[in-house]
Amino acid sequence: MLKRTKVAKSDLVKVTFSLPVSDEKISVVGDFNAWTPGANTLVKRANKTASVSVSVPKGSVLHFRYLGEVSGWFDEPEADAVTAEGSFFTV
């Protein structure tokens, strides 16, 4: 799941990436973190999800994929577009 939240008094938007909780370590990897695995690792929450947020300029188009330690690369079905190159989400 993807969620957009405007950051008060700025031109930034907080994007929250959320998945059902898993036993494996999963990170979101994309152009916003120089495609660095582990830079934005999803954290388990009490509501049985795992999530992480990043703040980016309003109007950005995020290109990203999820990376599971066991399951490997996978995409976000709720993204604006999914191609062979990954998920795309306009903020």
A tleap script that builds the chain and sets N, CA, C and O, in Angstrom:
source leaprc.protein.ff14SB
mol = sequence {
  NMET LEU LYS ARG THR LYS VAL ALA LYS SER
  ASP LEU VAL LYS VAL THR PHE SER LEU PRO
  VAL SER ASP GLU LYS ILE SER VAL VAL GLY
  ASP PHE ASN ALA TRP THR PRO GLY ALA ASN
  THR LEU VAL LYS ARG ALA ASN LYS THR ALA
  SER VAL SER VAL SER VAL PRO LYS GLY SER
  VAL LEU HIE PHE ARG TYR LEU GLY GLU VAL
  SER GLY TRP PHE ASP GLU PRO GLU ALA ASP
  ALA VAL THR ALA GLU GLY SER PHE PHE THR
  CVAL
}
set mol.1.N position { 0.842 -1.172 0.000 }
set mol.1.CA position { 0.000 0.000 0.000 }
set mol.1.C position { 0.891 1.240 0.000 }
set mol.1.O position { 1.953 1.255 0.622 }
set mol.2.N position { 0.452 2.256 -0.692 }
set mol.2.CA position { 1.166 3.523 -0.757 }
set mol.2.C position { 0.265 4.626 -0.222 }
set mol.2.O position { -0.934 4.651 -0.501 }
set mol.3.N position { 0.851 5.536 0.547 }
set mol.3.CA position { 0.078 6.643 1.108 }
set mol.3.C position { 0.880 7.926 0.965 }
set mol.3.O position { 2.075 7.961 1.259 }
set mol.4.N position { 0.201 8.996 0.503 }
set mol.4.CA position { 0.815 10.325 0.383 }
set mol.4.C position { 0.302 11.202 1.519 }
set mol.4.O position { -0.894 11.194 1.811 }
set mol.5.N position { 1.194 11.962 2.166 }
set mol.5.CA position { 0.816 12.917 3.204 }
set mol.5.C position { 1.638 14.180 2.999 }
set mol.5.O position { 2.867 14.119 2.948 }
set mol.6.N position { 0.972 15.324 2.882 }
set mol.6.CA position { 1.693 16.589 2.709 }
set mol.6.C position { 2.443 16.919 3.993 }
set mol.6.O position { 1.902 16.778 5.090 }
set mol.7.N position { 3.677 17.353 3.853 }
set mol.7.CA position { 4.477 17.792 4.991 }
set mol.7.C position { 4.168 19.271 5.221 }
set mol.7.O position { 4.317 20.091 4.315 }
set mol.8.N position { 3.738 19.603 6.436 }
set mol.8.CA position { 3.321 20.969 6.765 }
set mol.8.C position { 4.407 21.996 6.454 }
set mol.8.O position { 5.591 21.764 6.694 }
set mol.9.N position { 3.982 23.120 5.922 }
set mol.9.CA position { 4.845 24.281 5.662 }
set mol.9.C position { 6.055 23.957 4.788 }
set mol.9.O position { 7.143 24.497 4.990 }
set mol.10.N position { 5.849 23.065 3.810 }
set mol.10.CA position { 6.943 22.740 2.893 }
set mol.10.C position { 6.367 22.272 1.564 }
set mol.10.O position { 5.158 22.088 1.427 }
set mol.11.N position { 7.237 22.083 0.599 }
set mol.11.CA position { 6.840 21.531 -0.697 }
set mol.11.C position { 7.141 20.039 -0.763 }
set mol.11.O position { 7.274 19.469 -1.846 }
set mol.12.N position { 7.245 19.414 0.404 }
set mol.12.CA position { 7.533 17.985 0.465 }
set mol.12.C position { 6.261 17.177 0.690 }
set mol.12.O position { 5.273 17.667 1.236 }
set mol.13.N position { 6.317 15.935 0.255 }
set mol.13.CA position { 5.249 14.975 0.490 }
set mol.13.C position { 5.884 13.740 1.112 }
set mol.13.O position { 6.890 13.229 0.620 }
set mol.14.N position { 5.276 13.264 2.209 }
set mol.14.CA position { 5.749 12.027 2.832 }
set mol.14.C position { 5.036 10.863 2.148 }
set mol.14.O position { 3.807 10.827 2.083 }
set mol.15.N position { 5.809 9.927 1.648 }
set mol.15.CA position { 5.266 8.726 1.026 }
set mol.15.C position { 5.540 7.560 1.961 }
set mol.15.O position { 6.684 7.305 2.337 }
set mol.16.N position { 4.472 6.852 2.334 }
set mol.16.CA position { 4.605 5.690 3.207 }
set mol.16.C position { 4.377 4.430 2.388 }
set mol.16.O position { 3.357 4.285 1.715 }
set mol.17.N position { 5.337 3.528 2.456 }
set mol.17.CA position { 5.278 2.224 1.806 }
set mol.17.C position { 4.888 1.218 2.881 }
set mol.17.O position { 5.546 1.145 3.919 }
set mol.18.N position { 3.845 0.451 2.656 }
set mol.18.CA position { 3.353 -0.471 3.679 }
set mol.18.C position { 3.008 -1.819 3.055 }
set mol.18.O position { 2.403 -1.887 1.985 }
set mol.19.N position { 3.403 -2.889 3.741 }
set mol.19.CA position { 3.134 -4.258 3.303 }
set mol.19.C position { 2.646 -5.073 4.493 }
set mol.19.O position { 2.881 -4.687 5.638 }
set mol.20.N position { 1.967 -6.198 4.245 }
set mol.20.CA position { 1.657 -7.102 5.358 }
set mol.20.C position { 2.965 -7.544 6.018 }
set mol.20.O position { 3.981 -7.721 5.347 }
set mol.21.N position { 2.925 -7.717 7.327 }
set mol.21.CA position { 4.130 -8.085 8.063 }
set mol.21.C position { 4.689 -9.416 7.542 }
set mol.21.O position { 3.935 -10.305 7.146 }
set mol.22.N position { 6.001 -9.534 7.549 }
set mol.22.CA position { 6.690 -10.720 7.049 }
set mol.22.C position { 7.843 -11.050 7.986 }
set mol.22.O position { 8.343 -10.177 8.696 }
set mol.23.N position { 8.258 -12.297 7.988 }
set mol.23.CA position { 9.406 -12.688 8.807 }
set mol.23.C position { 10.730 -12.263 8.174 }
set mol.23.O position { 11.756 -12.206 8.851 }
set mol.24.N position { 10.704 -11.964 6.876 }
set mol.24.CA position { 11.949 -11.572 6.221 }
set mol.24.C position { 12.138 -10.059 6.244 }
set mol.24.O position { 11.174 -9.299 6.331 }
set mol.25.N position { 13.384 -9.645 6.164 }
set mol.25.CA position { 13.726 -8.224 6.093 }
set mol.25.C position { 13.441 -7.737 4.674 }
set mol.25.O position { 13.924 -8.313 3.700 }
set mol.26.N position { 12.641 -6.656 4.571 }
set mol.26.CA position { 12.279 -6.090 3.272 }
set mol.26.C position { 12.632 -4.611 3.275 }
set mol.26.O position { 12.373 -3.905 4.249 }
set mol.27.N position { 13.222 -4.150 2.185 }
set mol.27.CA position { 13.500 -2.718 2.053 }
set mol.27.C position { 12.886 -2.212 0.757 }
set mol.27.O position { 12.654 -2.970 -0.185 }
set mol.28.N position { 12.630 -0.909 0.736 }
set mol.28.CA position { 12.181 -0.268 -0.496 }
set mol.28.C position { 13.411 0.421 -1.086 }
set mol.28.O position { 14.116 1.170 -0.409 }
set mol.29.N position { 13.643 0.145 -2.359 }
set mol.29.CA position { 14.861 0.588 -3.025 }
set mol.29.C position { 14.448 1.354 -4.281 }
set mol.29.O position { 13.664 0.858 -5.091 }
set mol.30.N position { 14.984 2.566 -4.435 }
set mol.30.CA position { 14.570 3.335 -5.602 }
set mol.30.C position { 15.455 4.530 -5.878 }
set mol.30.O position { 16.519 4.702 -5.282 }
set mol.31.N position { 14.980 5.356 -6.806 }
set mol.31.CA position { 15.765 6.524 -7.194 }
set mol.31.C position { 15.914 7.529 -6.057 }
set mol.31.O position { 16.848 8.330 -6.074 }
set mol.32.N position { 15.028 7.509 -5.078 }
set mol.32.CA position { 15.086 8.437 -3.938 }
set mol.32.C position { 16.169 8.065 -2.929 }
set mol.32.O position { 16.516 8.884 -2.078 }
set mol.33.N position { 16.712 6.845 -3.004 }
set mol.33.CA position { 17.802 6.448 -2.108 }
set mol.33.C position { 18.984 5.848 -2.880 }
set mol.33.O position { 19.735 5.022 -2.361 }
set mol.34.N position { 19.125 6.290 -4.135 }
set mol.34.CA position { 20.230 5.854 -5.006 }
set mol.34.C position { 20.276 4.332 -5.159 }
set mol.34.O position { 21.347 3.745 -5.308 }
set mol.35.N position { 19.092 3.701 -5.119 }
set mol.35.CA position { 18.974 2.257 -5.297 }
set mol.35.C position { 19.862 1.489 -4.313 }
set mol.35.O position { 20.527 0.521 -4.682 }
set mol.36.N position { 19.858 1.939 -3.056 }
set mol.36.CA position { 20.692 1.334 -2.024 }
set mol.36.C position { 19.879 0.356 -1.174 }
set mol.36.O position { 19.059 0.792 -0.365 }
set mol.37.N position { 20.084 -0.957 -1.337 }
set mol.37.CA position { 19.371 -1.921 -0.506 }
set mol.37.C position { 19.650 -1.679 0.976 }
set mol.37.O position { 20.791 -1.430 1.367 }
set mol.38.N position { 18.608 -1.754 1.791 }
set mol.38.CA position { 18.751 -1.579 3.231 }
set mol.38.C position { 18.678 -0.141 3.704 }
set mol.38.O position { 18.601 0.098 4.909 }
set mol.39.N position { 18.701 0.832 2.790 }
set mol.39.CA position { 18.645 2.240 3.202 }
set mol.39.C position { 17.291 2.594 3.804 }
set mol.39.O position { 17.216 3.430 4.705 }
set mol.40.N position { 16.221 1.970 3.319 }
set mol.40.CA position { 14.869 2.219 3.818 }
set mol.40.C position { 14.189 0.876 4.077 }
set mol.40.O position { 13.418 0.385 3.252 }
set mol.41.N position { 14.490 0.297 5.233 }
set mol.41.CA position { 13.956 -1.008 5.610 }
set mol.41.C position { 12.598 -0.851 6.277 }
set mol.41.O position { 12.419 0.008 7.140 }
set mol.42.N position { 11.644 -1.679 5.877 }
set mol.42.CA position { 10.320 -1.638 6.476 }
set mol.42.C position { 10.394 -2.129 7.916 }
set mol.42.O position { 11.087 -3.100 8.222 }
set mol.43.N position { 9.659 -1.435 8.805 }
set mol.43.CA position { 9.649 -1.728 10.237 }
set mol.43.C position { 8.295 -2.324 10.603 }
set mol.43.O position { 7.254 -1.817 10.186 }
set mol.44.N position { 8.313 -3.407 11.385 }
set mol.44.CA position { 7.069 -4.049 11.815 }
set mol.44.C position { 6.279 -3.124 12.727 }
set mol.44.O position { 6.843 -2.483 13.613 }
set mol.45.N position { 4.951 -3.056 12.502 }
set mol.45.CA position { 4.037 -2.223 13.286 }
set mol.45.C position { 3.056 -3.110 14.053 }
set mol.45.O position { 2.900 -4.290 13.739 }
set mol.46.N position { 2.402 -2.537 15.052 }
set mol.46.CA position { 1.446 -3.280 15.880 }
set mol.46.C position { 0.219 -3.735 15.088 }
set mol.46.O position { -0.447 -4.691 15.484 }
set mol.47.N position { -0.085 -3.063 13.975 }
set mol.47.CA position { -1.272 -3.406 13.182 }
set mol.47.C position { -1.011 -4.513 12.155 }
set mol.47.O position { -1.768 -4.662 11.195 }
set mol.48.N position { 0.042 -5.276 12.354 }
set mol.48.CA position { 0.410 -6.411 11.502 }
set mol.48.C position { 0.819 -5.991 10.087 }
set mol.48.O position { 0.625 -6.732 9.123 }
set mol.49.N position { 1.385 -4.794 9.987 }
set mol.49.CA position { 1.984 -4.344 8.736 }
set mol.49.C position { 3.441 -3.996 9.011 }
set mol.49.O position { 3.873 -3.936 10.162 }
set mol.50.N position { 4.172 -3.773 7.961 }
set mol.50.CA position { 5.539 -3.251 8.053 }
set mol.50.C position { 5.582 -2.055 7.119 }
set mol.50.O position { 5.061 -2.114 6.005 }
set mol.51.N position { 6.205 -0.965 7.570 }
set mol.51.CA position { 6.199 0.240 6.746 }
set mol.51.C position { 7.450 1.075 6.949 }
set mol.51.O position { 8.195 0.911 7.915 }
set mol.52.N position { 7.650 1.979 5.998 }
set mol.52.CA position { 8.719 2.969 6.065 }
set mol.52.C position { 8.257 4.169 5.244 }
set mol.52.O position { 7.511 4.015 4.277 }
set mol.53.N position { 8.697 5.356 5.629 }
set mol.53.CA position { 8.309 6.580 4.924 }
set mol.53.C position { 9.536 7.333 4.434 }
set mol.53.O position { 10.603 7.286 5.046 }
set mol.54.N position { 9.360 8.025 3.319 }
set mol.54.CA position { 10.380 8.930 2.795 }
set mol.54.C position { 9.687 10.236 2.420 }
set mol.54.O position { 8.515 10.230 2.043 }
set mol.55.N position { 10.398 11.345 2.519 }
set mol.55.CA position { 9.860 12.641 2.103 }
set mol.55.C position { 10.554 13.073 0.818 }
set mol.55.O position { 11.780 13.054 0.713 }
set mol.56.N position { 9.733 13.463 -0.158 }
set mol.56.CA position { 10.246 13.853 -1.473 }
set mol.56.C position { 9.523 15.116 -1.938 }
set mol.56.O position { 8.441 15.419 -1.436 }
set mol.57.N position { 10.095 15.854 -2.881 }
set mol.57.CA position { 9.428 17.052 -3.391 }
set mol.57.C position { 8.095 16.722 -4.075 }
set mol.57.O position { 7.974 15.720 -4.779 }
set mol.58.N position { 7.107 17.584 -3.852 }
set mol.58.CA position { 5.806 17.437 -4.502 }
set mol.58.C position { 6.010 17.397 -6.014 }
set mol.58.O position { 6.807 18.163 -6.556 }
set mol.59.N position { 5.292 16.505 -6.692 }
set mol.59.CA position { 5.407 16.364 -8.140 }
set mol.59.C position { 6.415 15.326 -8.587 }
set mol.59.O position { 6.524 15.041 -9.780 }
set mol.60.N position { 7.157 14.753 -7.640 }
set mol.60.CA position { 8.150 13.729 -7.984 }
set mol.60.C position { 7.470 12.475 -8.529 }
set mol.60.O position { 6.347 12.149 -8.147 }
set mol.61.N position { 8.154 11.792 -9.409 }
set mol.61.CA position { 7.733 10.462 -9.849 }
set mol.61.C position { 8.760 9.493 -9.291 }
set mol.61.O position { 9.917 9.489 -9.712 }
set mol.62.N position { 8.331 8.674 -8.340 }
set mol.62.CA position { 9.242 7.717 -7.709 }
set mol.62.C position { 9.323 6.443 -8.543 }
set mol.62.O position { 8.302 5.911 -8.977 }
set mol.63.N position { 10.524 5.966 -8.759 }
set mol.63.CA position { 10.783 4.698 -9.435 }
set mol.63.C position { 11.396 3.795 -8.376 }
set mol.63.O position { 12.447 4.121 -7.825 }
set mol.64.N position { 10.758 2.664 -8.081 }
set mol.64.CA position { 11.209 1.838 -6.966 }
set mol.64.C position { 10.784 0.385 -7.131 }
set mol.64.O position { 9.977 0.041 -7.994 }
set mol.65.N position { 11.355 -0.451 -6.277 }
set mol.65.CA position { 10.969 -1.858 -6.118 }
set mol.65.C position { 11.202 -2.220 -4.662 }
set mol.65.O position { 11.943 -1.540 -3.952 }
set mol.66.N position { 10.567 -3.288 -4.229 }
set mol.66.CA position { 10.840 -3.849 -2.909 }
set mol.66.C position { 11.888 -4.938 -3.073 }
set mol.66.O position { 11.962 -5.593 -4.113 }
set mol.67.N position { 12.705 -5.127 -2.029 }
set mol.67.CA position { 13.715 -6.182 -2.045 }
set mol.67.C position { 13.633 -6.964 -0.747 }
set mol.67.O position { 13.934 -6.439 0.325 }
set mol.68.N position { 13.221 -8.231 -0.848 }
set mol.68.CA position { 13.177 -9.120 0.305 }
set mol.68.C position { 14.442 -9.946 0.367 }
set mol.68.O position { 14.959 -10.377 -0.664 }
set mol.69.N position { 14.947 -10.170 1.579 }
set mol.69.CA position { 16.181 -10.964 1.730 }
set mol.69.C position { 16.022 -12.365 1.162 }
set mol.69.O position { 16.981 -12.944 0.651 }
set mol.70.N position { 14.806 -12.917 1.250 }
set mol.70.CA position { 14.557 -14.270 0.757 }
set mol.70.C position { 13.834 -14.242 -0.589 }
set mol.70.O position { 14.215 -14.949 -1.522 }
set mol.71.N position { 12.795 -13.424 -0.681 }
set mol.71.CA position { 11.940 -13.429 -1.874 }
set mol.71.C position { 12.512 -12.661 -3.058 }
set mol.71.O position { 12.034 -12.818 -4.182 }
set mol.72.N position { 13.528 -11.834 -2.825 }
set mol.72.CA position { 14.124 -11.065 -3.918 }
set mol.72.C position { 13.288 -9.850 -4.293 }
set mol.72.O position { 12.535 -9.327 -3.471 }
set mol.73.N position { 13.423 -9.407 -5.534 }
set mol.73.CA position { 12.757 -8.194 -6.010 }
set mol.73.C position { 11.280 -8.439 -6.271 }
set mol.73.O position { 10.901 -9.485 -6.798 }
set mol.74.N position { 10.435 -7.459 -5.897 }
set mol.74.CA position { 9.021 -7.499 -6.273 }
set mol.74.C position { 8.467 -6.082 -6.317 }
set mol.74.O position { 9.062 -5.150 -5.777 }
set mol.75.N position { 7.313 -5.936 -6.970 }
set mol.75.CA position { 6.750 -4.615 -7.231 }
set mol.75.C position { 5.521 -4.333 -6.375 }
set mol.75.O position { 4.974 -5.224 -5.726 }
set mol.76.N position { 5.102 -3.071 -6.392 }
set mol.76.CA position { 3.938 -2.592 -5.643 }
set mol.76.C position { 2.724 -2.582 -6.569 }
set mol.76.O position { 2.676 -1.788 -7.509 }
set mol.77.N position { 1.734 -3.459 -6.316 }
set mol.77.CA position { 0.570 -3.512 -7.210 }
set mol.77.C position { -0.275 -2.241 -7.206 }
set mol.77.O position { -1.024 -2.009 -8.156 }
set mol.78.N position { -0.179 -1.412 -6.167 }
set mol.78.CA position { -0.964 -0.178 -6.099 }
set mol.78.C position { -0.233 1.027 -6.696 }
set mol.78.O position { -0.729 2.151 -6.611 }
set mol.79.N position { 0.930 0.808 -7.293 }
set mol.79.CA position { 1.668 1.905 -7.933 }
set mol.79.C position { 0.880 2.416 -9.139 }
set mol.79.O position { 0.006 1.722 -9.660 }
set mol.80.N position { 1.195 3.626 -9.572 }
set mol.80.CA position { 0.529 4.191 -10.751 }
set mol.80.C position { 0.827 3.371 -12.000 }
set mol.80.O position { -0.020 3.248 -12.885 }
set mol.81.N position { 2.025 2.816 -12.069 }
set mol.81.CA position { 2.415 1.972 -13.199 }
set mol.81.C position { 3.449 0.967 -12.718 }
set mol.81.O position { 4.264 1.257 -11.843 }
set mol.82.N position { 3.398 -0.222 -13.310 }
set mol.82.CA position { 4.397 -1.256 -13.038 }
set mol.82.C position { 4.884 -1.759 -14.392 }
set mol.82.O position { 4.093 -2.178 -15.238 }
set mol.83.N position { 6.201 -1.711 -14.580 }
set mol.83.CA position { 6.803 -2.184 -15.824 }
set mol.83.C position { 7.860 -3.228 -15.472 }
set mol.83.O position { 8.050 -3.566 -14.304 }
set mol.84.N position { 8.532 -3.724 -16.482 }
set mol.84.CA position { 9.625 -4.669 -16.248 }
set mol.84.C position { 10.751 -4.017 -15.454 }
set mol.84.O position { 11.581 -4.713 -14.870 }
set mol.85.N position { 10.786 -2.685 -15.430 }
set mol.85.CA position { 11.828 -1.952 -14.709 }
set mol.85.C position { 11.432 -1.588 -13.287 }
set mol.85.O position { 12.248 -1.026 -12.556 }
set mol.86.N position { 10.199 -1.892 -12.867 }
set mol.86.CA position { 9.787 -1.605 -11.501 }
set mol.86.C position { 8.494 -0.828 -11.415 }
set mol.86.O position { 7.745 -0.712 -12.385 }
set mol.87.N position { 8.249 -0.294 -10.219 }
set mol.87.CA position { 7.027 0.449 -9.916 }
set mol.87.C position { 7.272 1.948 -10.054 }
set mol.87.O position { 8.372 2.435 -9.796 }
set mol.88.N position { 6.227 2.674 -10.465 }
set mol.88.CA position { 6.290 4.127 -10.602 }
set mol.88.C position { 5.109 4.736 -9.861 }
set mol.88.O position { 3.981 4.256 -9.972 }
set mol.89.N position { 5.378 5.803 -9.098 }
set mol.89.CA position { 4.347 6.438 -8.272 }
set mol.89.C position { 4.552 7.943 -8.299 }
set mol.89.O position { 5.617 8.438 -7.929 }
set mol.90.N position { 3.527 8.674 -8.738 }
set mol.90.CA position { 3.599 10.132 -8.792 }
set mol.90.C position { 3.106 10.714 -7.483 }
set mol.90.O position { 2.029 10.366 -6.999 }
set mol.91.N position { 3.911 11.607 -6.914 }
set mol.91.CA position { 3.590 12.196 -5.610 }
set mol.91.C position { 2.841 13.498 -5.806 }
set mol.91.O position { 2.477 14.155 -4.831 }
savepdb mol mol.pdb
quit
